[in-house]
Coordinates of C-alpha atoms and ligand atoms in Angstrom, one line a residue:
M1 CA 0.1 0.0 0.4
I2 CA 3.0 2.8 0.6
N3 CA 4.4 1.5 -2.6
R4 CA 1.5 2.1 -3.9
W5 CA 0.8 6.2 -2.3
M6 CA 4.6 6.3 -3.3
I7 CA 4.1 6.2 -7.2
F8 CA 1.2 8.2 -6.5
V9 CA 3.6 11.1 -4.8
A10 CA 5.8 10.1 -7.3
C11 CA 3.8 10.8 -10.2
L12 CA 2.5 14.0 -8.8
L13 CA 5.5 15.3 -8.8
L14 CA 6.3 14.3 -12.0
G15 CA 3.8 15.9 -13.2
A16 CA 4.5 19.6 -11.5
G17 CA 8.7 19.2 -12.3
G18 CA 7.4 18.9 -16.1
G19 CA 4.5 21.4 -15.7
W20 CA 6.7 23.9 -14.3
W21 CA 9.7 22.6 -17.1
L22 CA 7.6 23.5 -20.0
A23 CA 5.4 26.1 -19.0
G24 CA 7.2 27.9 -15.7
K25 CA 4.8 28.3 -12.6
D26 CA 1.5 28.1 -13.9
G27 CA 2.5 25.1 -15.8
L28 CA 2.7 23.6 -12.6
T29 CA -0.7 22.9 -11.3
T30 CA -1.6 21.6 -14.8
G31 CA 0.9 19.2 -14.5
L32 CA 0.1 18.4 -11.4
L33 CA -3.8 17.7 -12.1
L34 CA -2.5 16.2 -15.6
A35 CA -0.5 13.2 -13.3
A36 CA -3.2 12.7 -10.7
A37 CA -5.9 12.4 -13.9
I38 CA -3.2 10.0 -15.9
W39 CA -2.9 8.2 -12.6
L40 CA -6.0 7.3 -12.1
L41 CA -7.3 6.2 -15.4
Q42 CA -4.3 3.8 -15.7
D43 CA -5.8 2.5 -11.8
S44 CA -9.4 2.0 -13.3
L45 CA -8.5 0.7 -16.2
K46 CA -6.7 -2.1 -14.2
M47 CA -9.4 -1.8 -11.9
A48 CA -11.7 -2.8 -14.9
R49 CA -9.5 -5.5 -16.1
L50 CA -9.6 -7.7 -12.8
L51 CA -13.5 -7.0 -12.6
T52 CA -13.9 -8.2 -16.1
W53 CA -12.4 -11.2 -15.2
L54 CA -13.9 -11.7 -11.6
R55 CA -17.5 -11.4 -13.8
R56 CA -16.4 -13.4 -16.4
E57 CA -15.6 -16.5 -13.9
Q58 CA -18.9 -15.5 -11.9
S59 CA -20.6 -16.3 -15.3
A60 CA -18.8 -19.0 -15.8
D61 CA -19.2 -20.7 -12.5
Q62 CA -19.8 -24.3 -13.0
P63 CA -18.9 -26.9 -10.5
G64 CA -15.5 -28.4 -11.0
V65 CA -14.6 -26.2 -14.1
P66 CA -11.3 -24.5 -13.1
A67 CA -11.0 -20.9 -12.7
G68 CA -9.0 -19.0 -15.3
E69 CA -5.8 -17.5 -15.7
A70 CA -6.2 -14.2 -13.6
P71 CA -5.3 -10.9 -16.0
S72 CA -1.4 -10.1 -15.1
L73 CA -1.9 -6.3 -13.5
G74 CA 1.1 -5.9 -11.3
G75 CA 1.3 -3.8 -8.4
V76 CA -2.0 -4.1 -5.4
W77 CA -4.7 -5.0 -8.2
G78 CA -2.4 -8.0 -9.4
E79 CA -2.0 -8.7 -6.0
L80 CA -5.5 -9.2 -5.7
A81 CA -5.5 -11.2 -8.8
D82 CA -4.1 -13.6 -8.2
R83 CA -5.4 -14.0 -3.6
V84 CA -8.9 -14.1 -6.0
R85 CA -7.5 -16.6 -8.6
R86 CA -5.7 -18.8 -5.5
L87 CA -9.0 -19.0 -3.3
L88 CA -11.1 -20.3 -6.6
R89 CA -8.4 -22.9 -7.3
N90 CA -8.8 -23.8 -3.9
R91 CA -12.5 -23.8 -3.5
D92 CA -12.2 -25.7 -7.3
R93 CA -9.5 -28.8 -5.9
Q94 CA -12.1 -29.0 -2.4
Y95 CA -15.0 -29.4 -5.2
Q96 CA -12.8 -32.1 -6.9
D97 CA -12.2 -33.8 -3.7
S98 CA -15.9 -34.0 -2.4
Q99 CA -17.3 -34.6 -5.7
A100 CA -14.9 -37.5 -6.1
R101 CA -15.7 -39.1 -2.1
L102 CA -18.8 -38.8 -3.4
N103 CA -18.2 -41.5 -6.5
E104 CA -17.1 -43.4 -4.4
F105 CA -19.6 -43.7 -2.2
L106 CA -21.7 -43.9 -4.2
S107 CA -19.9 -46.6 -6.2
A108 CA -20.2 -48.3 -2.7
M109 CA -23.5 -48.2 -2.7
Q110 CA -23.9 -49.6 -6.6
A111 CA -21.8 -52.3 -5.8
S112 CA -23.6 -53.5 -2.4
P113 CA -26.2 -56.8 -2.9
N114 CA -28.9 -55.0 -2.1
G115 CA -31.3 -52.2 -3.2
V116 CA -30.4 -48.9 -2.1
V117 CA -32.2 -45.7 -2.2
L118 CA -32.2 -42.2 -1.3
L119 CA -35.6 -40.3 -0.6
D120 CA -36.2 -36.5 0.3
A121 CA -38.1 -35.3 2.5
E122 CA -41.5 -35.6 0.8
G123 CA -40.2 -39.3 0.0
R124 CA -38.8 -38.4 -4.4
I125 CA -36.3 -40.7 -5.4
E126 CA -33.0 -38.4 -5.5
W127 CA -30.9 -41.4 -6.3
C128 CA -30.8 -45.4 -6.1
N129 CA -28.7 -48.3 -7.3
Q130 CA -29.0 -50.7 -9.9
T131 CA -30.0 -53.5 -7.6
A132 CA -33.0 -51.3 -6.1
A133 CA -34.1 -50.5 -9.9
Q134 CA -34.1 -53.7 -10.5
H135 CA -36.3 -54.8 -7.6
F136 CA -38.9 -52.3 -8.2
G137 CA -38.5 -52.2 -11.9
F138 CA -37.2 -48.3 -12.0
D139 CA -35.0 -46.8 -14.8
A140 CA -32.2 -45.4 -11.9
K141 CA -32.1 -42.0 -14.4
R142 CA -35.6 -41.5 -15.5
D143 CA -37.7 -42.0 -12.5
V144 CA -34.8 -39.5 -10.4
M145 CA -37.3 -37.2 -8.1
Q146 CA -40.4 -39.4 -9.2
H147 CA -42.6 -39.5 -5.8
I148 CA -42.0 -43.6 -4.3
A149 CA -45.5 -43.9 -3.7
N150 CA -46.7 -43.4 -7.2
L151 CA -43.9 -46.4 -8.7
V152 CA -44.3 -48.7 -5.3
R153 CA -48.0 -48.9 -5.8
D154 CA -48.2 -51.9 -3.1
P155 CA -50.8 -51.7 -0.7
A156 CA -48.4 -52.8 2.2
F157 CA -46.0 -50.7 0.7
T158 CA -48.1 -47.6 0.9
A159 CA -49.6 -48.1 4.6
Y160 CA -45.9 -48.8 5.8
L161 CA -44.7 -45.1 4.5
S162 CA -47.4 -43.4 5.7
S163 CA -47.6 -45.1 9.3
G164 CA -44.5 -43.5 10.0
D165 CA -43.2 -46.5 11.8
F166 CA -39.9 -48.3 10.6
S167 CA -39.0 -50.1 13.3
A168 CA -39.8 -53.6 11.4
D169 CA -39.2 -54.4 7.7
V170 CA -42.2 -55.1 5.1
V171 CA -42.5 -57.7 2.7
I172 CA -43.7 -56.9 -0.8
P173 CA -43.7 -58.6 -4.2
G174 CA -40.6 -57.6 -6.7
G175 CA -41.2 -55.5 -9.8
S176 CA -40.5 -59.0 -11.8
S177 CA -42.9 -60.7 -9.9
T178 CA -45.5 -62.8 -11.5
P179 CA -47.6 -66.2 -10.2
A180 CA -45.4 -68.5 -12.3
R181 CA -42.1 -67.1 -10.7
P182 CA -42.9 -65.1 -7.6
V183 CA -40.3 -62.8 -6.4
K184 CA -40.0 -61.5 -2.6
L185 CA -38.3 -58.1 -1.5
S186 CA -37.7 -57.3 2.2
V187 CA -38.0 -53.2 2.4
H188 CA -36.8 -51.1 4.9
L189 CA -36.7 -47.9 5.6
H190 CA -34.6 -45.8 8.0
A191 CA -35.3 -41.9 8.4
Y192 CA -31.9 -39.9 8.8
G193 CA -30.5 -36.6 8.3
N194 CA -33.5 -34.1 7.7
E195 CA -36.3 -36.2 7.0
R196 CA -35.2 -38.6 4.8
K197 CA -35.5 -41.3 3.9
L198 CA -33.1 -44.5 2.8
L199 CA -34.9 -47.4 1.7
L200 CA -33.1 -50.9 1.7
S201 CA -34.7 -54.0 -0.8
R202 CA -33.4 -57.6 -0.1
D203 CA -34.3 -60.4 -2.7
I204 CA -34.8 -63.2 0.1
T205 CA -37.1 -65.3 -2.7
A206 CA -34.7 -68.3 -2.5
L207 CA -34.7 -67.9 1.4
E208 CA -38.6 -67.8 1.7
L209 CA -38.6 -71.1 -0.9
A210 CA -35.9 -72.2 1.4
E211 CA -38.0 -72.1 4.7
A212 CA -40.8 -73.0 2.6
M213 CA -39.0 -76.8 1.8
R214 CA -38.2 -76.9 5.6
R215 CA -41.5 -77.0 7.1
D216 CA -42.3 -78.9 4.3
F217 CA -40.0 -81.7 4.8
V218 CA -40.6 -81.2 8.6
A219 CA -44.3 -82.0 7.7
N220 CA -43.5 -85.2 5.5
V221 CA -41.2 -86.8 8.0
S222 CA -43.6 -86.1 10.9
H223 CA -46.6 -87.4 9.0
E224 CA -44.8 -90.6 7.4
I225 CA -43.4 -91.4 11.3
R226 CA -46.8 -90.5 13.1
T227 CA -48.6 -93.2 10.4
P228 CA -46.1 -96.0 11.8
L229 CA -46.6 -94.8 15.0
T230 CA -50.2 -94.6 15.5
V231 CA -50.3 -98.5 13.8
L232 CA -47.9 -99.7 16.6
S233 CA -49.3 -98.3 19.6
G234 CA -52.7 -99.6 18.6
F235 CA -51.5 -103.0 18.5
I236 CA -49.6 -102.5 22.0
E237 CA -52.7 -101.0 23.1
T238 CA -54.5 -104.6 22.2
L239 CA -52.2 -106.7 23.5
Q240 CA -51.7 -105.2 26.8
T241 CA -55.6 -105.2 27.0
L242 CA -57.1 -108.3 25.1
P243 CA -56.3 -111.9 25.5
L244 CA -54.8 -113.0 22.3
Q245 CA -54.9 -116.4 21.1
E246 CA -50.8 -117.6 20.1
P247 CA -51.6 -117.0 16.2
E248 CA -53.4 -113.6 16.7
R249 CA -50.4 -112.5 18.7
T250 CA -47.7 -113.6 16.5
R251 CA -49.5 -112.3 13.5
Y252 CA -49.8 -108.5 15.6
L253 CA -46.0 -109.5 16.6
G254 CA -45.7 -109.3 12.7
L255 CA -47.7 -105.9 11.6
M256 CA -45.5 -104.6 14.6
A257 CA -42.2 -105.8 13.0
Q258 CA -42.7 -104.4 10.0
Q259 CA -43.6 -101.1 11.6
S260 CA -40.5 -100.5 13.3
L261 CA -39.0 -101.8 10.5
R262 CA -40.5 -98.9 8.1
M263 CA -39.9 -96.3 10.4
Q264 CA -36.3 -97.4 10.8
T265 CA -35.7 -97.3 6.8
L266 CA -36.9 -93.9 7.5
V267 CA -35.0 -92.6 9.7
N268 CA -31.5 -94.7 8.0
D269 CA -32.1 -93.6 4.6
L270 CA -33.3 -89.5 6.6
L271 CA -29.6 -90.4 8.1
T272 CA -28.1 -90.8 4.8
L273 CA -29.5 -87.6 2.9
S274 CA -28.7 -85.6 6.0
R275 CA -24.7 -87.1 5.6
L276 CA -24.8 -86.5 1.7
E277 CA -25.4 -82.8 2.4
G278 CA -23.3 -82.1 5.0
S279 CA -20.3 -84.4 4.2
P280 CA -17.0 -82.7 2.1
L281 CA -17.3 -83.6 -1.7
P282 CA -16.0 -87.8 -1.9
D283 CA -12.1 -87.4 -3.4
T284 CA -11.4 -89.1 -6.5
S285 CA -8.3 -90.7 -4.5
G286 CA -10.5 -93.8 -3.8
W287 CA -11.2 -96.3 -6.9
V288 CA -14.6 -99.1 -6.9
S289 CA -14.5 -101.9 -8.6
T290 CA -17.8 -101.7 -10.9
A291 CA -17.8 -105.3 -10.9
A292 CA -18.3 -105.8 -7.1
L293 CA -20.6 -103.0 -7.1
M294 CA -23.1 -105.0 -10.1
V295 CA -22.6 -108.1 -7.3
Q296 CA -24.1 -106.4 -4.8
C297 CA -27.0 -105.2 -6.5
E298 CA -27.8 -108.3 -8.2
Q299 CA -27.6 -110.0 -4.9
E300 CA -30.0 -107.4 -3.3
A301 CA -32.3 -106.8 -6.3
R302 CA -32.6 -111.4 -6.6
A303 CA -32.9 -111.1 -2.3
L304 CA -35.7 -108.8 -3.2
S305 CA -37.3 -109.6 -5.5
A306 CA -38.4 -113.2 -4.0
L307 CA -39.7 -110.9 -1.5
L308 CA -42.0 -109.3 -3.2
T309 CA -43.2 -111.9 -5.1
A310 CA -44.2 -115.8 -5.8
D311 CA -42.5 -116.2 -9.1
G312 CA -40.2 -113.2 -9.3
H313 CA -39.1 -111.2 -12.1
R314 CA -36.5 -111.4 -15.2
L315 CA -32.9 -110.2 -13.8
V316 CA -31.0 -109.2 -16.4
F317 CA -26.9 -108.4 -15.2
E318 CA -24.5 -106.9 -17.3
A319 CA -20.9 -106.2 -16.0
G320 CA -19.7 -105.1 -19.1
P321 CA -16.2 -104.1 -18.6
P322 CA -14.8 -103.8 -15.6
C323 CA -13.7 -100.4 -14.5
E324 CA -13.0 -98.7 -11.6
L325 CA -15.5 -95.4 -10.3
A326 CA -13.7 -92.4 -8.4
G327 CA -15.5 -91.8 -5.1
S328 CA -17.5 -93.4 -2.6
H329 CA -17.7 -96.9 -2.0
N330 CA -21.2 -96.9 0.4
E331 CA -22.6 -93.9 -1.6
L332 CA -22.0 -95.4 -5.3
L333 CA -23.5 -98.6 -3.3
S334 CA -26.5 -97.2 -2.0
A335 CA -27.4 -95.1 -5.8
M336 CA -27.1 -98.2 -7.8
S337 CA -29.2 -100.2 -5.2
N338 CA -31.5 -97.4 -5.2
L339 CA -32.5 -97.8 -8.6
V340 CA -32.2 -101.7 -8.5
T341 CA -34.9 -101.9 -5.8
N342 CA -36.7 -99.7 -7.0
A343 CA -37.3 -101.6 -10.5
V344 CA -37.5 -105.0 -8.7
R345 CA -40.6 -103.0 -6.6
Y346 CA -42.5 -101.3 -8.9
T347 CA -41.9 -104.3 -11.8
P348 CA -44.5 -106.5 -11.6
Q349 CA -43.9 -110.5 -11.0
G350 CA -42.3 -112.0 -14.4
G351 CA -41.2 -108.4 -15.8
Q352 CA -38.0 -107.7 -16.6
V353 CA -35.5 -105.4 -15.2
M354 CA -31.6 -105.5 -17.2
V355 CA -28.7 -103.7 -15.2
S356 CA -25.6 -103.2 -17.6
W357 CA -22.6 -101.0 -16.8
T358 CA -21.2 -99.8 -20.3
L359 CA -18.5 -97.7 -21.3
L360 CA -19.6 -94.6 -24.0
D361 CA -18.0 -93.8 -27.0
D362 CA -16.7 -90.9 -25.5
G363 CA -15.2 -92.4 -22.2
R364 CA -17.4 -91.8 -19.5
G365 CA -19.4 -94.7 -18.2
R366 CA -22.7 -96.0 -17.4
F367 CA -24.8 -97.3 -14.8
Q368 CA -28.6 -98.1 -16.2
V369 CA -31.4 -100.1 -14.8
Q370 CA -34.2 -100.5 -17.3
D371 CA -37.5 -102.3 -16.5
S372 CA -40.3 -103.1 -18.3
G373 CA -42.5 -102.0 -15.2
P374 CA -45.6 -99.3 -15.2
G375 CA -43.5 -96.6 -16.6
I376 CA -43.4 -92.7 -15.0
A377 CA -46.4 -90.1 -16.7
A378 CA -44.2 -87.2 -18.2
E379 CA -45.7 -84.6 -16.0
H380 CA -44.0 -86.4 -12.8
I381 CA -40.5 -86.9 -14.2
P382 CA -39.1 -83.5 -13.5
R383 CA -40.0 -84.0 -9.5
L384 CA -39.5 -87.5 -9.2
T385 CA -36.1 -86.6 -7.1
E386 CA -37.8 -84.3 -5.0
R387 CA -38.2 -85.7 -1.2
F388 CA -41.2 -87.5 -0.4
Y389 CA -42.3 -86.8 -4.2
R390 CA -44.4 -90.2 -5.4
I391 CA -47.1 -91.5 -7.9
D392 CA -48.3 -94.4 -6.8
R393 CA -47.9 -93.6 -2.5
S394 CA -49.7 -97.0 -1.8
R395 CA -47.4 -99.4 -4.0
S396 CA -43.9 -97.5 -2.8
R397 CA -45.1 -98.2 1.2
E398 CA -46.4 -101.9 0.7
T399 CA -42.8 -102.4 -1.0
G400 CA -41.0 -100.4 1.9
G401 CA -40.7 -97.0 -0.2
T402 CA -39.7 -93.9 1.7
G403 CA -39.8 -91.5 -0.8
L404 CA -36.7 -90.4 0.0
G405 CA -34.5 -93.3 -2.5
L406 CA -34.6 -90.8 -6.3
A407 CA -33.5 -88.0 -3.9
I408 CA -30.1 -89.2 -2.5
V409 CA -29.9 -91.0 -6.0
K410 CA -29.3 -87.4 -7.4
H411 CA -26.9 -86.6 -4.2
V412 CA -24.8 -88.7 -4.9
A413 CA -24.9 -88.4 -8.0
Q414 CA -23.9 -84.7 -8.3
R415 CA -21.2 -85.4 -5.7
H416 CA -19.9 -87.5 -8.2
G417 CA -20.0 -85.1 -11.0
A418 CA -22.3 -87.4 -12.6
E419 CA -25.8 -87.0 -14.6
L420 CA -28.5 -88.5 -13.5
Q421 CA -31.1 -89.2 -16.6
I422 CA -34.5 -90.6 -16.1
E423 CA -36.5 -91.6 -20.0
S424 CA -39.8 -93.3 -19.2
Q425 CA -43.5 -93.9 -20.7
P426 CA -46.7 -94.8 -18.9
G427 CA -47.1 -98.7 -20.4
H428 CA -43.4 -99.2 -21.5
G429 CA -41.1 -99.0 -18.5
S430 CA -38.9 -96.7 -17.1
R431 CA -35.0 -95.9 -18.1
F432 CA -33.2 -94.6 -15.0
A433 CA -29.3 -94.3 -15.8
I434 CA -26.7 -92.3 -14.1
I435 CA -23.8 -90.7 -16.5
F436 CA -19.8 -90.5 -15.0
P437 CA -17.3 -88.3 -15.9
L438 CA -14.1 -89.4 -17.5
T439 CA -12.4 -88.4 -14.6
R440 CA -13.7 -90.3 -12.5
V441 CA -13.7 -93.7 -15.0
R442 CA -10.1 -95.9 -15.3
P443 CA -10.2 -99.3 -16.7
S444 CA -10.0 -102.2 -13.8
Q445 CA -6.3 -101.8 -12.2
T446 CA -6.9 -106.0 -11.0
Ligands
LIG501 P1 -39.9 -94.6 -3.4 O1 -39.0 -94.9 -1.8 O2 -41.7 -94.4 -3.2 O3 -39.9 -95.6 -4.5 P2 -38.0 -92.7 -4.4 O4 -38.0 -91.7 -4.2 O5 -37.1 -94.1 -5.1 O6 -39.2 -93.3 -3.6 O7 -39.1 -92.5 -5.8 C1 -40.2 -91.6 -6.2 C2 -41.3 -92.0 -6.8 O8 -40.7 -92.7 -7.9 C3 -41.9 -93.9 -6.1 O9 -43.0 -93.2 -5.4 C4 -42.3 -94.6 -7.6 O10 -43.8 -94.1 -7.6 C5 -41.6 -93.7 -8.8 N1 -40.7 -94.4 -9.3 C6 -39.4 -94.5 -8.9 N2 -38.5 -95.6 -9.7 C7 -39.7 -96.4 -10.6 C8 -39.8 -97.1 -11.4 N3 -38.5 -97.9 -12.0 N4 -40.9 -97.3 -12.1 C9 -41.9 -96.6 -11.5 N5 -41.9 -95.9 -10.9 C10 -40.7 -95.2 -10.0

């Protein structure tokens, strides 16, 4: 500032000196005034340049656009321009930093597996991630500033939104839900800031399905156990209260033994299933002989056929090329014998059951059971491996079925990387095959 005054005074002195030199005493005042006017003019010009630059900066004040170069003015105006430019530059840097942080934060919310929607105080969508857009069927860009109640019209959600009580979540159908493919969403609102709300949505379709399956499973197991238990307790009561003749007593005890065997079989199958689901996959280092498996299946089939029918079945076993399978002996035997015993159980006496082990052209191995039984209608085939799914309930029970056999077969096949194939037509018998992958089959080493 002192410099400025000094320059001003020097200008005046120079003007006065110049005037006195040119016009003597009279020119002194004129020179003084002229110097003051020139100094003021050049000062005003600098101020005008600074103002023009500032105005231009203000009109171009776009967030994130860096400040332009300040005019080089020198002196006090130059310093002022420099300081303003530095302030503007700092502001821009701060803006860019916070913008980068906001983008990182939004990217994190975008990556969330849950739907996230930010609502303003009026309930309008300020921002939503792609998951939320997919859950509710929004357009993440077009629907910004739309009222959420106009887009999510489920009555349960409308009541939840207007209640103001967001302590629990609400379950509503998803935007893409159809009767054939229902989608369930758990939606939770959280109030924050100035009456704003954070809406979180979670797809719970699979969870609900698993819960429904668990409920069904428990109901089925209870039902399966209750029936033989009721019969057993009825017989026990009869034996306790009535004086029975020996032949009758023996008959009742036989029936009781049958029912307890049924419960035992069911519990064994349930334990097998739970072991299959809970244990690690069988490794590929243990090798099981297919010939030995075929022998064990044949013995079981012949014993069962003799037990169930007077005339038996025509049982054909083709052991094929001697091979070894990588996997668990117990699991493989359980799966194969389930298919063989099913064929024997469902094929009427006199019918034929053909069991074979073959190496396919591509090197995979096929264990196949073909029967001349009643066959299965197409609509049942996809559901046969569901637990407790039976077509002929009474035939299944009469022959000691639990409804879990094919579920066990499917699990064992999956655990060995194999594929279960089922082909059948009513009246034309059935064909069940387990196709083992190349990696689990090798020629017999002995
Ligand atoms: P189950 O213990 O009742 O036999 P599975 O899971 O082994 O239970 O089989 C499911 C249903 O598939 C059976 O109840 C039966 O109706 C049908 N099924 C299985 N194998 C055959 C077959 N070889 N021929 C006809 N129906 C079969």
